Amino acid sequence: MIGFEEVPGRWTGYSSVQLLWDDKIVWEADVGLPRTGCEWDLVKLPTVPPDLKELPLRLRAIDPRDSNGLHAIAFVGPIRLVEMPD
């Protein structure tokens, strides 16, 4: 809220969460976007090699724009990996 007025999307572009496989970004979400009616994202991963024993995924929070000292907390979870047919 700014001056008791709701401003949807006011902080769009200031903070993002990324899902990385090794050093490749496979998904990115802006935490400033209004999440009306949908809290979940479905992320399609590249084909996983059959001999891969461990999937090296990382989450990273970034601030692509300066917010003049205003910081946000992004809560991410739960994360579930499910194999789905193509």
PDB file of C-alpha atoms in Angstrom:
ATOM      1  CA  MET A   1       0.000   0.000   0.000  1.00  0.00           C
ATOM      2  CA  ILE A   2       1.119   3.526  -0.724  1.00  0.00           C
ATOM      3  CA  GLY A   3      -0.692   6.268   1.209  1.00  0.00           C
ATOM      4  CA  PHE A   4      -3.464   3.791   2.156  1.00  0.00           C
ATOM      5  CA  GLU A   5      -4.037   3.012  -1.516  1.00  0.00           C
ATOM      6  CA  GLU A   6      -3.376  -0.472  -2.881  1.00  0.00           C
ATOM      7  CA  VAL A   7      -1.033  -0.456  -5.878  1.00  0.00           C
ATOM      8  CA  PRO A   8      -0.974  -3.961  -7.452  1.00  0.00           C
ATOM      9  CA  GLY A   9       2.351  -4.787  -9.080  1.00  0.00           C
ATOM     10  CA  ARG A  10       4.087  -1.783  -7.477  1.00  0.00           C
ATOM     11  CA  TRP A  11       7.248  -3.817  -6.835  1.00  0.00           C
ATOM     12  CA  THR A  12       7.276  -5.702 -10.133  1.00  0.00           C
ATOM     13  CA  GLY A  13      10.814  -5.991 -11.505  1.00  0.00           C
ATOM     14  CA  TYR A  14      12.645  -5.471  -8.214  1.00  0.00           C
ATOM     15  CA  SER A  15      13.130  -9.080  -7.010  1.00  0.00           C
ATOM     16  CA  SER A  16      13.109 -12.437  -8.756  1.00  0.00           C
ATOM     17  CA  VAL A  17      13.553 -16.088  -7.871  1.00  0.00           C
ATOM     18  CA  GLN A  18      15.394 -18.343 -10.299  1.00  0.00           C
ATOM     19  CA  LEU A  19      15.651 -22.130 -10.568  1.00  0.00           C
ATOM     20  CA  LEU A  20      18.995 -23.193 -12.020  1.00  0.00           C
ATOM     21  CA  TRP A  21      20.210 -26.535 -13.337  1.00  0.00           C
ATOM     22  CA  ASP A  22      23.972 -26.240 -13.083  1.00  0.00           C
ATOM     23  CA  ASP A  23      24.408 -22.685 -14.445  1.00  0.00           C
ATOM     24  CA  LYS A  24      21.384 -22.640 -16.784  1.00  0.00           C
ATOM     25  CA  ILE A  25      18.223 -20.806 -15.676  1.00  0.00           C
ATOM     26  CA  VAL A  26      15.270 -23.161 -16.267  1.00  0.00           C
ATOM     27  CA  TRP A  27      12.646 -20.980 -14.553  1.00  0.00           C
ATOM     28  CA  GLU A  28      12.355 -17.435 -13.242  1.00  0.00           C
ATOM     29  CA  ALA A  29       9.543 -15.644 -11.432  1.00  0.00           C
ATOM     30  CA  ASP A  30       9.084 -12.028 -10.422  1.00  0.00           C
ATOM     31  CA  VAL A  31       8.140 -11.918  -6.730  1.00  0.00           C
ATOM     32  CA  GLY A  32       6.494  -8.500  -7.205  1.00  0.00           C
ATOM     33  CA  LEU A  33       3.744  -9.788  -9.502  1.00  0.00           C
ATOM     34  CA  PRO A  34       0.322 -10.089  -7.883  1.00  0.00           C
ATOM     35  CA  ARG A  35      -0.454 -13.792  -7.266  1.00  0.00           C
ATOM     36  CA  THR A  36      -4.229 -13.714  -7.567  1.00  0.00           C
ATOM     37  CA  GLY A  37      -5.766 -17.171  -7.548  1.00  0.00           C
ATOM     38  CA  CYS A  38      -2.613 -19.133  -8.428  1.00  0.00           C
ATOM     39  CA  GLU A  39       0.272 -19.772  -6.073  1.00  0.00           C
ATOM     40  CA  TRP A  40       1.834 -22.608  -8.070  1.00  0.00           C
ATOM     41  CA  ASP A  41       4.098 -22.699 -11.098  1.00  0.00           C
ATOM     42  CA  LEU A  42       4.677 -25.764 -13.235  1.00  0.00           C
ATOM     43  CA  VAL A  43       8.239 -25.846 -14.550  1.00  0.00           C
ATOM     44  CA  LYS A  44       9.177 -28.119 -17.442  1.00  0.00           C
ATOM     45  CA  LEU A  45      12.759 -29.282 -17.010  1.00  0.00           C
ATOM     46  CA  PRO A  46      14.979 -30.296 -19.915  1.00  0.00           C
ATOM     47  CA  THR A  47      15.294 -34.030 -20.522  1.00  0.00           C
ATOM     48  CA  VAL A  48      17.114 -35.675 -17.640  1.00  0.00           C
ATOM     49  CA  PRO A  49      19.786 -38.153 -18.762  1.00  0.00           C
ATOM     50  CA  PRO A  50      18.929 -41.686 -17.553  1.00  0.00           C
ATOM     51  CA  ASP A  51      22.353 -42.187 -15.954  1.00  0.00           C
ATOM     52  CA  LEU A  52      22.069 -39.019 -13.819  1.00  0.00           C
ATOM     53  CA  LYS A  53      21.931 -40.054 -10.148  1.00  0.00           C
ATOM     54  CA  GLU A  54      21.442 -36.569  -8.693  1.00  0.00           C
ATOM     55  CA  LEU A  55      19.716 -33.524 -10.184  1.00  0.00           C
ATOM     56  CA  PRO A  56      21.843 -30.420  -9.401  1.00  0.00           C
ATOM     57  CA  LEU A  57      19.067 -27.806  -8.971  1.00  0.00           C
ATOM     58  CA  ARG A  58      19.529 -24.500  -7.106  1.00  0.00           C
ATOM     59  CA  LEU A  59      17.229 -21.632  -6.147  1.00  0.00           C
ATOM     60  CA  ARG A  60      18.589 -18.116  -6.314  1.00  0.00           C
ATOM     61  CA  ALA A  61      16.977 -14.840  -5.266  1.00  0.00           C
ATOM     62  CA  ILE A  62      18.162 -11.761  -7.156  1.00  0.00           C
ATOM     63  CA  ASP A  63      17.440  -8.032  -7.163  1.00  0.00           C
ATOM     64  CA  PRO A  64      17.709  -6.831 -10.790  1.00  0.00           C
ATOM     65  CA  ARG A  65      16.743  -3.238  -9.876  1.00  0.00           C
ATOM     66  CA  ASP A  66      17.730  -0.970  -6.994  1.00  0.00           C
ATOM     67  CA  SER A  67      14.817  -0.410  -4.623  1.00  0.00           C
ATOM     68  CA  ASN A  68      16.419   2.392  -2.578  1.00  0.00           C
ATOM     69  CA  GLY A  69      16.919   0.177   0.469  1.00  0.00           C
ATOM     70  CA  LEU A  70      13.453  -1.377   0.453  1.00  0.00           C
ATOM     71  CA  HIS A  71      13.877  -5.131   0.815  1.00  0.00           C
ATOM     72  CA  ALA A  72      11.416  -7.954   0.279  1.00  0.00           C
ATOM     73  CA  ILE A  73      11.321 -11.485   1.629  1.00  0.00           C
ATOM     74  CA  ALA A  74      10.376 -14.207  -0.832  1.00  0.00           C
ATOM     75  CA  PHE A  75       9.115 -17.487   0.612  1.00  0.00           C
ATOM     76  CA  VAL A  76       9.604 -20.402  -1.789  1.00  0.00           C
ATOM     77  CA  GLY A  77       8.251 -23.858  -1.120  1.00  0.00           C
ATOM     78  CA  PRO A  78       7.296 -26.570  -1.001  1.00  0.00           C
ATOM     79  CA  ILE A  79       9.125 -27.827  -4.059  1.00  0.00           C
ATOM     80  CA  ARG A  80       8.029 -31.154  -5.522  1.00  0.00           C
ATOM     81  CA  LEU A  81       9.631 -32.998  -8.423  1.00  0.00           C
ATOM     82  CA  VAL A  82       7.150 -35.180 -10.288  1.00  0.00           C
ATOM     83  CA  GLU A  83       7.787 -37.065 -13.504  1.00  0.00           C
ATOM     84  CA  MET A  84       4.942 -36.387 -15.928  1.00  0.00           C
ATOM     85  CA  PRO A  85       4.315 -37.969 -19.334  1.00  0.00           C
ATOM     86  CA  ASP A  86       4.992 -35.773 -22.386  1.00  0.00           C
TER      87      ASP A  86
END
